Amino acid sequence: NTSYGAGRPSSRRLARPSTHMRRPPEAKCFGFALPLSGRPLFLVLTVLSIGSAVLYAALQEGVFQVPGFKFSGWMTFVTAATMAVCGHLELLVTGSRQRVGTLDQYLRLSLLTLAGMYLTNASLKYLNYSTRVLFKSSKLLPTMLLGTLMQGRRYSFLEYLAAGGLVGGITLFTLGDADTLPSFHLAGVGLILLGIAADAATSNFEEKAFFRAVPPASHVEVVAYSSMFGSAWGLLLLLPTGELGAALRHGAKQPQVLPLLVGSSICGYASVSVVLLLIKLYGATVTELVKSMRKVLTVALSFVLYPKPFSWKYAVGGAAVLISLAATQELQRRKGGDVSPAEGGEAQPFARDTSEEDSRADRSSDVGSVDDDPHDK
């Protein structure tokens, strides 16, 4: 981003450039500029977003298909450690050495991050992976409630009604698990609900402490430092329980486990980075369309790659979730704040310049909407 007059003495001779002369936001991903624009850029980012998210889910679900794997704590540690490495590598590539958040803030954030990750992974002992995906979509409701309590936000009755429909659809989908999954237990529902609550608290804390700060922290910094502390907490949890030794012994017998875990974590990190770039260039509404496509493909692919008994409750519950997500997206669009569509009705990533205030708003929307594990992670 060009900063006019940065590092120079102020002078009345330096005229402020007009709005139409401002440079558009640069399309950069993983520290590298993308030599594309317009529709080709959108298509490439959409394919990258969907592909990385679906691959992340497929690899992670594949870990639970390995005979004898039941080490959710080990999965949490490897995921957090991989995210931390990816984040710090990107900070190194981009030359971002100035940390904005304090270590104390990241220490507190890491506890919330780890709790959400650990509890969600533990729930997979009792729930189908597709059920987990839809449950993570319900993070919307606790995020709204905590946003009201922590930040004084207000939501309309229709928004809460749409969120309620989302919960109803997920409940029906979960009943399908109860009918068809031998390992189903209500403990899985309790664990993932606690995990979602921790994720919602994480989103609101991130927004308030990092993305609405002046200057705001980058998402790369937040992921890098919160994951670094989170991996340390995860290791401390492994040591007294004996899970670390058991997981290593299991990994020696099943050597495919660690590559699957690391691969899924890298894909999760890539997915989050691409989603945040989509939000920056196209706005939250267009990005939500892409994310909804990812959810549908993830659930469908789960049934294709890892066949499981089917129930009509899966179909009806899944349809209710999709309708509720679409309604929520439309209500958010009506509230405004998104990138304006171009004359042809097609969203253009470079239709207007993004001011610092817009940038902070985009970053805050990242947190509440990113659902691919670093925090859905």
CSV table of C-alpha atoms in Angstrom, one decimal:
chain,number,residue,atom,x,y,z
A,1,ASN,CA,0.0,0.0,0.0
A,2,THR,CA,1.3,3.4,-0.9
A,3,SER,CA,1.5,5.9,1.9
A,4,TYR,CA,1.5,9.4,0.6
A,5,GLY,CA,4.0,11.6,2.4
A,6,ALA,CA,5.1,8.9,4.7
A,7,GLY,CA,8.5,9.6,6.3
A,8,ARG,CA,8.5,13.2,4.9
A,9,PRO,CA,8.0,16.5,6.6
A,10,SER,CA,4.5,17.8,6.3
A,11,SER,CA,4.1,20.4,3.6
A,12,ARG,CA,1.2,22.3,2.3
A,13,ARG,CA,2.6,21.9,-1.2
A,14,LEU,CA,1.9,18.2,-1.1
A,15,ALA,CA,-1.7,17.9,-2.2
A,16,ARG,CA,-3.9,15.1,-1.0
A,17,PRO,CA,-4.6,12.8,-4.0
A,18,SER,CA,-8.2,12.7,-5.1
A,19,THR,CA,-10.3,9.5,-4.4
A,20,HIS,CA,-10.3,8.4,-8.0
A,21,MET,CA,-6.5,8.5,-8.1
A,22,ARG,CA,-5.9,6.3,-5.1
A,23,ARG,CA,-4.3,3.0,-5.8
A,24,PRO,CA,-6.6,-0.1,-5.3
A,25,PRO,CA,-5.7,-2.7,-2.6
A,26,GLU,CA,-3.1,-5.1,-3.8
A,27,ALA,CA,-4.0,-8.8,-4.2
A,28,LYS,CA,-1.3,-10.4,-2.1
A,29,CYS,CA,-1.4,-14.0,-0.7
A,30,PHE,CA,1.2,-15.6,1.5
A,31,GLY,CA,3.4,-12.5,1.0
A,32,PHE,CA,3.3,-12.7,-2.8
A,33,ALA,CA,1.5,-10.4,-5.3
A,34,LEU,CA,-0.9,-12.1,-7.6
A,35,PRO,CA,-0.6,-10.9,-11.3
A,36,LEU,CA,-4.3,-11.2,-11.9
A,37,SER,CA,-7.4,-8.9,-11.5
A,38,GLY,CA,-11.1,-9.0,-12.1
A,39,ARG,CA,-12.9,-12.2,-12.9
A,40,PRO,CA,-9.8,-14.4,-13.4
A,41,LEU,CA,-8.5,-13.4,-9.9
A,42,PHE,CA,-11.9,-14.2,-8.4
A,43,LEU,CA,-12.1,-17.6,-10.0
A,44,VAL,CA,-8.5,-18.5,-9.0
A,45,LEU,CA,-9.2,-17.4,-5.4
A,46,THR,CA,-12.5,-19.3,-5.3
A,47,VAL,CA,-10.9,-22.5,-6.5
A,48,LEU,CA,-8.0,-22.1,-4.0
A,49,SER,CA,-10.5,-21.4,-1.2
A,50,ILE,CA,-12.7,-24.4,-1.9
A,51,GLY,CA,-9.9,-26.7,-2.8
A,52,SER,CA,-7.8,-26.0,0.3
A,53,ALA,CA,-10.8,-26.2,2.6
A,54,VAL,CA,-12.2,-29.5,1.2
A,55,LEU,CA,-8.7,-31.0,1.2
A,56,TYR,CA,-8.2,-29.9,4.8
A,57,ALA,CA,-11.5,-31.6,5.8
A,58,ALA,CA,-10.8,-34.7,3.8
A,59,LEU,CA,-7.3,-35.2,5.3
A,60,GLN,CA,-8.4,-34.5,8.9
A,61,GLU,CA,-11.4,-36.9,8.6
A,62,GLY,CA,-8.9,-39.4,7.1
A,63,VAL,CA,-6.9,-39.3,10.4
A,64,PHE,CA,-10.0,-40.5,12.3
A,65,GLN,CA,-10.4,-43.4,9.8
A,66,VAL,CA,-7.0,-44.8,10.8
A,67,PRO,CA,-7.5,-47.8,13.0
A,68,GLY,CA,-6.9,-47.1,16.6
A,69,PHE,CA,-6.6,-43.3,16.3
A,70,LYS,CA,-8.2,-41.6,19.3
A,71,PHE,CA,-5.7,-38.9,20.2
A,72,SER,CA,-7.6,-35.6,19.9
A,73,GLY,CA,-5.0,-33.9,22.1
A,74,TRP,CA,-2.2,-34.9,19.8
A,75,MET,CA,-4.1,-33.7,16.8
A,76,THR,CA,-4.6,-30.3,18.6
A,77,PHE,CA,-0.9,-30.0,19.4
A,78,VAL,CA,0.2,-30.8,15.8
A,79,THR,CA,-2.4,-28.5,14.3
A,80,ALA,CA,-1.4,-25.6,16.5
A,81,ALA,CA,2.3,-26.2,16.0
A,82,THR,CA,1.9,-26.3,12.2
A,83,MET,CA,-0.2,-23.2,12.1
A,84,ALA,CA,2.5,-21.4,14.2
A,85,VAL,CA,5.2,-22.4,11.8
A,86,CYS,CA,3.2,-21.3,8.8
A,87,GLY,CA,2.3,-18.0,10.4
A,88,HIS,CA,5.9,-17.2,11.3
A,89,LEU,CA,7.2,-18.2,7.9
A,90,GLU,CA,4.7,-15.8,6.3
A,91,LEU,CA,5.8,-13.0,8.7
A,92,LEU,CA,9.3,-13.7,7.7
A,93,VAL,CA,8.5,-13.6,3.9
A,94,THR,CA,6.5,-10.4,4.2
A,95,GLY,CA,9.1,-8.8,6.5
A,96,SER,CA,6.5,-8.0,9.2
A,97,ARG,CA,8.8,-7.9,12.2
A,98,GLN,CA,6.9,-5.3,14.3
A,99,ARG,CA,4.5,-7.0,16.6
A,100,VAL,CA,1.3,-5.1,17.4
A,101,GLY,CA,-0.4,-7.2,20.0
A,102,THR,CA,1.2,-7.8,23.4
A,103,LEU,CA,2.4,-11.2,24.6
A,104,ASP,CA,0.0,-11.0,27.5
A,105,GLN,CA,-2.9,-10.6,25.0
A,106,TYR,CA,-1.7,-13.5,22.9
A,107,LEU,CA,-1.3,-15.7,26.0
A,108,ARG,CA,-5.0,-15.1,26.9
A,109,LEU,CA,-6.1,-15.6,23.3
A,110,SER,CA,-4.2,-18.9,23.0
A,111,LEU,CA,-6.2,-20.3,25.9
A,112,LEU,CA,-9.4,-19.6,24.1
A,113,THR,CA,-8.0,-20.9,20.8
A,114,LEU,CA,-6.7,-24.1,22.3
A,115,ALA,CA,-10.0,-24.7,24.2
A,116,GLY,CA,-12.0,-24.4,21.0
A,117,MET,CA,-9.7,-26.6,19.0
A,118,TYR,CA,-9.3,-29.2,21.7
A,119,LEU,CA,-13.0,-29.6,22.5
A,120,THR,CA,-14.0,-29.7,18.8
A,121,ASN,CA,-11.4,-32.4,18.0
A,122,ALA,CA,-12.5,-34.4,21.0
A,123,SER,CA,-16.1,-34.4,19.8
A,124,LEU,CA,-15.1,-36.3,16.7
A,125,LYS,CA,-14.9,-39.5,18.8
A,126,TYR,CA,-18.7,-39.4,19.1
A,127,LEU,CA,-19.9,-37.4,16.0
A,128,ASN,CA,-19.6,-37.7,12.2
A,129,TYR,CA,-17.2,-35.3,10.6
A,130,SER,CA,-20.1,-33.8,8.5
A,131,THR,CA,-22.0,-33.2,11.7
A,132,ARG,CA,-19.0,-31.3,13.0
A,133,VAL,CA,-18.9,-29.1,9.9
A,134,LEU,CA,-22.5,-28.1,10.3
A,135,PHE,CA,-22.1,-27.6,14.0
A,136,LYS,CA,-19.3,-25.2,13.3
A,137,SER,CA,-21.7,-23.2,11.2
A,138,SER,CA,-23.8,-22.6,14.3
A,139,LYS,CA,-21.0,-20.5,15.8
A,140,LEU,CA,-23.0,-17.6,14.4
A,141,LEU,CA,-25.5,-17.7,17.3
A,142,PRO,CA,-23.1,-17.6,20.2
A,143,THR,CA,-21.0,-15.0,18.3
A,144,MET,CA,-24.1,-12.8,18.1
A,145,LEU,CA,-24.9,-13.3,21.8
A,146,LEU,CA,-21.3,-12.7,23.0
A,147,GLY,CA,-21.1,-9.7,20.6
A,148,THR,CA,-24.1,-8.2,22.3
A,149,LEU,CA,-22.6,-8.8,25.8
A,150,MET,CA,-18.9,-8.0,25.1
A,151,GLN,CA,-19.3,-5.2,22.5
A,152,GLY,CA,-22.8,-3.9,22.8
A,153,ARG,CA,-23.9,-4.9,19.4
A,154,ARG,CA,-27.6,-5.2,18.4
A,155,TYR,CA,-29.3,-7.7,16.1
A,156,SER,CA,-32.8,-7.8,14.6
A,157,PHE,CA,-35.5,-10.4,15.3
A,158,LEU,CA,-35.1,-11.8,11.8
A,159,GLU,CA,-31.4,-12.3,12.3
A,160,TYR,CA,-32.1,-14.3,15.5
A,161,LEU,CA,-34.8,-16.2,13.7
A,162,ALA,CA,-32.4,-17.2,10.9
A,163,ALA,CA,-29.9,-18.3,13.5
A,164,GLY,CA,-32.6,-20.3,15.2
A,165,GLY,CA,-33.4,-22.1,11.9
A,166,LEU,CA,-29.7,-22.9,11.7
A,167,VAL,CA,-29.7,-24.5,15.1
A,168,GLY,CA,-32.9,-26.4,14.2
A,169,GLY,CA,-31.3,-27.8,11.1
A,170,ILE,CA,-28.1,-28.8,12.9
A,171,THR,CA,-30.2,-30.5,15.6
A,172,LEU,CA,-32.0,-32.6,13.0
A,173,PHE,CA,-28.7,-33.5,11.3
A,174,THR,CA,-27.4,-34.6,14.7
A,175,LEU,CA,-30.4,-36.8,15.2
A,176,GLY,CA,-29.4,-38.5,12.0
A,177,ASP,CA,-26.1,-39.3,13.7
A,178,ALA,CA,-27.9,-40.7,16.7
A,179,ASP,CA,-29.8,-43.1,14.3
A,180,THR,CA,-26.9,-44.3,12.2
A,181,LEU,CA,-23.6,-43.8,14.1
A,182,PRO,CA,-22.7,-46.6,16.6
A,183,SER,CA,-20.3,-44.4,18.4
A,184,PHE,CA,-22.7,-41.5,18.8
A,185,HIS,CA,-23.0,-40.1,22.4
A,186,LEU,CA,-24.4,-36.9,23.8
A,187,ALA,CA,-21.0,-36.2,25.2
A,188,GLY,CA,-20.0,-35.4,21.6
A,189,VAL,CA,-22.7,-32.7,21.4
A,190,GLY,CA,-21.7,-31.3,24.7
A,191,LEU,CA,-18.0,-31.1,23.7
A,192,ILE,CA,-18.7,-29.4,20.4
A,193,LEU,CA,-21.1,-26.9,22.0
A,194,LEU,CA,-18.4,-26.0,24.5
A,195,GLY,CA,-15.9,-25.7,21.6
A,196,ILE,CA,-18.2,-23.4,19.6
A,197,ALA,CA,-18.7,-21.2,22.7
A,198,ALA,CA,-14.9,-21.0,23.0
A,199,ASP,CA,-14.6,-20.1,19.3
A,200,ALA,CA,-17.2,-17.4,19.7
A,201,ALA,CA,-15.4,-15.9,22.7
A,202,THR,CA,-12.1,-16.1,20.6
A,203,SER,CA,-13.7,-14.2,17.7
A,204,ASN,CA,-15.0,-11.4,19.9
A,205,PHE,CA,-11.7,-11.1,21.9
A,206,GLU,CA,-9.7,-11.0,18.7
A,207,GLU,CA,-11.9,-8.3,17.2
A,208,LYS,CA,-11.8,-6.1,20.3
A,209,ALA,CA,-8.1,-6.6,21.2
A,210,PHE,CA,-6.4,-6.8,17.8
A,211,PHE,CA,-8.5,-5.9,14.8
A,212,ARG,CA,-10.1,-2.7,16.2
A,213,ALA,CA,-6.9,-1.6,17.8
A,214,VAL,CA,-5.0,1.4,16.2
A,215,PRO,CA,-3.0,0.2,14.4
A,216,PRO,CA,-4.7,-3.1,13.9
A,217,ALA,CA,-2.8,-6.4,14.0
A,218,SER,CA,-2.6,-8.5,10.8
A,219,HIS,CA,-4.4,-11.9,10.7
A,220,VAL,CA,-1.0,-13.5,10.1
A,221,GLU,CA,0.4,-12.1,13.3
A,222,VAL,CA,-2.6,-13.2,15.3
A,223,VAL,CA,-2.5,-16.7,13.9
A,224,ALA,CA,1.2,-17.0,14.3
A,225,TYR,CA,1.4,-15.9,18.0
A,226,SER,CA,-1.8,-17.4,19.2
A,227,SER,CA,-0.9,-20.8,17.7
A,228,MET,CA,2.6,-20.6,19.1
A,229,PHE,CA,1.3,-20.2,22.6
A,230,GLY,CA,-1.5,-22.7,21.9
A,231,SER,CA,1.0,-25.4,20.9
A,232,ALA,CA,2.9,-24.9,24.1
A,233,TRP,CA,-0.4,-25.3,26.1
A,234,GLY,CA,-1.3,-28.3,24.0
A,235,LEU,CA,2.1,-30.0,24.8
A,236,LEU,CA,1.6,-29.3,28.5
A,237,LEU,CA,-1.8,-31.0,28.4
A,238,LEU,CA,-0.3,-34.1,26.7
A,239,LEU,CA,2.5,-34.7,29.2
A,240,PRO,CA,0.5,-35.5,32.4
A,241,THR,CA,-2.1,-37.6,30.6
A,242,GLY,CA,0.3,-40.0,28.9
A,243,GLU,CA,-1.4,-39.3,25.6
A,244,LEU,CA,1.9,-38.1,24.0
A,245,GLY,CA,3.6,-41.5,24.5
A,246,ALA,CA,0.6,-43.4,23.3
A,247,ALA,CA,0.2,-41.2,20.2
A,248,LEU,CA,3.8,-41.6,19.3
A,249,ARG,CA,3.6,-45.4,19.7
A,250,HIS,CA,0.5,-45.4,17.5
A,251,GLY,CA,2.2,-43.2,15.0
A,252,ALA,CA,5.1,-45.6,14.7
A,253,LYS,CA,2.7,-48.3,13.8
A,254,GLN,CA,0.6,-46.1,11.5
A,255,PRO,CA,3.1,-43.7,9.9
A,256,GLN,CA,0.5,-42.1,7.7
A,257,VAL,CA,-1.0,-40.2,10.7
A,258,LEU,CA,1.6,-37.4,11.1
A,259,PRO,CA,1.7,-36.5,7.4
A,260,LEU,CA,-2.1,-36.4,7.3
A,261,LEU,CA,-2.2,-34.1,10.4
A,262,VAL,CA,0.5,-31.7,9.0
A,263,GLY,CA,-1.0,-31.7,5.6
A,264,SER,CA,-4.5,-30.9,6.9
A,265,SER,CA,-3.1,-28.1,9.0
A,266,ILE,CA,-1.2,-26.5,6.1
A,267,CYS,CA,-4.4,-26.7,4.0
A,268,GLY,CA,-6.4,-25.1,6.8
A,269,TYR,CA,-3.9,-22.2,7.1
A,270,ALA,CA,-4.0,-21.7,3.3
A,271,SER,CA,-7.8,-21.7,3.3
A,272,VAL,CA,-8.0,-19.0,6.0
A,273,SER,CA,-5.5,-16.8,4.2
A,274,VAL,CA,-7.4,-17.0,0.9
A,275,VAL,CA,-10.7,-16.3,2.7
A,276,LEU,CA,-9.3,-13.2,4.3
A,277,LEU,CA,-8.1,-12.0,0.9
A,278,LEU,CA,-11.5,-12.6,-0.6
A,279,ILE,CA,-13.0,-10.5,2.1
A,280,LYS,CA,-10.5,-7.7,1.5
A,281,LEU,CA,-11.1,-7.6,-2.3
A,282,TYR,CA,-14.8,-8.6,-2.7
A,283,GLY,CA,-16.4,-8.0,0.7
A,284,ALA,CA,-18.0,-10.3,3.2
A,285,THR,CA,-21.2,-11.1,1.3
A,286,VAL,CA,-19.4,-12.5,-1.8
A,287,THR,CA,-17.0,-14.4,0.5
A,288,GLU,CA,-19.9,-16.0,2.3
A,289,LEU,CA,-21.2,-17.4,-1.0
A,290,VAL,CA,-17.9,-19.1,-1.5
A,291,LYS,CA,-17.8,-20.4,2.1
A,292,SER,CA,-21.3,-21.8,1.7
A,293,MET,CA,-20.2,-23.7,-1.4
A,294,ARG,CA,-17.3,-25.1,0.6
A,295,LYS,CA,-19.6,-26.3,3.3
A,296,VAL,CA,-21.8,-28.1,0.8
A,297,LEU,CA,-18.9,-29.7,-1.0
A,298,THR,CA,-17.2,-30.7,2.3
A,299,VAL,CA,-20.3,-32.5,3.6
A,300,ALA,CA,-21.0,-34.1,0.3
A,301,LEU,CA,-17.4,-35.3,-0.1
A,302,SER,CA,-17.4,-36.7,3.4
A,303,PHE,CA,-20.2,-39.1,2.5
A,304,VAL,CA,-18.4,-40.0,-0.8
A,305,LEU,CA,-14.9,-40.6,0.5
A,306,TYR,CA,-15.9,-42.1,3.8
A,307,PRO,CA,-19.2,-43.9,3.2
A,308,LYS,CA,-21.6,-43.9,6.1
A,309,PRO,CA,-25.3,-44.9,6.6
A,310,PHE,CA,-27.7,-42.2,5.3
A,311,SER,CA,-30.8,-40.9,7.0
A,312,TRP,CA,-33.5,-38.6,5.7
A,313,LYS,CA,-32.7,-36.4,8.7
A,314,TYR,CA,-29.3,-35.6,7.2
A,315,ALA,CA,-31.0,-34.3,4.0
A,316,VAL,CA,-33.7,-32.2,5.7
A,317,GLY,CA,-31.3,-30.9,8.4
A,318,GLY,CA,-28.7,-30.0,5.8
A,319,ALA,CA,-31.3,-28.2,3.7
A,320,ALA,CA,-32.5,-26.2,6.7
A,321,VAL,CA,-28.9,-25.2,7.5
A,322,LEU,CA,-28.3,-24.0,3.9
A,323,ILE,CA,-31.6,-22.0,3.9
A,324,SER,CA,-30.7,-20.4,7.2
A,325,LEU,CA,-27.2,-19.5,6.1
A,326,ALA,CA,-28.6,-17.9,2.9
A,327,ALA,CA,-31.1,-15.9,4.9
A,328,THR,CA,-28.5,-14.8,7.3
A,329,GLN,CA,-26.2,-13.7,4.5
A,330,GLU,CA,-29.1,-11.7,2.9
A,331,LEU,CA,-29.9,-10.0,6.1
A,332,GLN,CA,-26.2,-9.0,6.5
A,333,ARG,CA,-26.1,-7.7,3.0
A,334,ARG,CA,-29.1,-5.5,3.7
A,335,LYS,CA,-27.3,-4.0,6.6
A,336,GLY,CA,-24.7,-2.7,4.2
A,337,GLY,CA,-20.9,-2.3,4.7
A,338,ASP,CA,-20.0,-4.6,1.9
A,339,VAL,CA,-18.2,-3.8,-1.4
A,340,SER,CA,-20.6,-2.2,-3.8
A,341,PRO,CA,-21.4,-4.2,-6.9
A,342,ALA,CA,-20.4,-2.8,-10.3
A,343,GLU,CA,-22.8,-1.6,-12.9
A,344,GLY,CA,-23.3,-5.0,-14.3
A,345,GLY,CA,-24.3,-6.3,-10.9
A,346,GLU,CA,-21.0,-8.2,-10.6
A,347,ALA,CA,-18.8,-7.5,-7.5
A,348,GLN,CA,-15.5,-6.0,-8.5
A,349,PRO,CA,-12.5,-6.4,-6.2
A,350,PHE,CA,-11.0,-3.1,-7.2
A,351,ALA,CA,-14.1,-1.1,-7.6
A,352,ARG,CA,-13.0,1.3,-4.9
A,353,ASP,CA,-10.1,2.1,-2.6
A,354,THR,CA,-10.2,0.7,0.9
A,355,SER,CA,-9.5,3.2,3.6
A,356,GLU,CA,-7.9,2.3,6.9
A,357,GLU,CA,-11.3,2.3,8.5
A,358,ASP,CA,-12.6,-0.1,5.9
A,359,SER,CA,-9.5,-2.3,6.5
A,360,ARG,CA,-10.2,-2.5,10.2
A,361,ALA,CA,-13.8,-3.4,9.4
A,362,ASP,CA,-12.8,-6.1,7.0
A,363,ARG,CA,-10.4,-7.6,9.6
A,364,SER,CA,-13.1,-7.6,12.2
A,365,SER,CA,-15.4,-9.4,9.8
A,366,ASP,CA,-12.7,-12.0,9.2
A,367,VAL,CA,-12.8,-13.2,12.7
A,368,GLY,CA,-16.5,-13.8,13.0
A,369,SER,CA,-16.7,-15.5,9.6
A,370,VAL,CA,-13.6,-17.6,9.2
A,371,ASP,CA,-14.5,-21.2,9.9
A,372,ASP,CA,-11.6,-23.3,8.8
A,373,ASP,CA,-9.5,-24.1,11.8
A,374,PRO,CA,-7.2,-22.0,12.9
A,375,HIS,CA,-10.1,-21.2,15.0
A,376,ASP,CA,-12.3,-23.6,13.5
A,377,LYS,CA,-9.3,-25.3,12.9
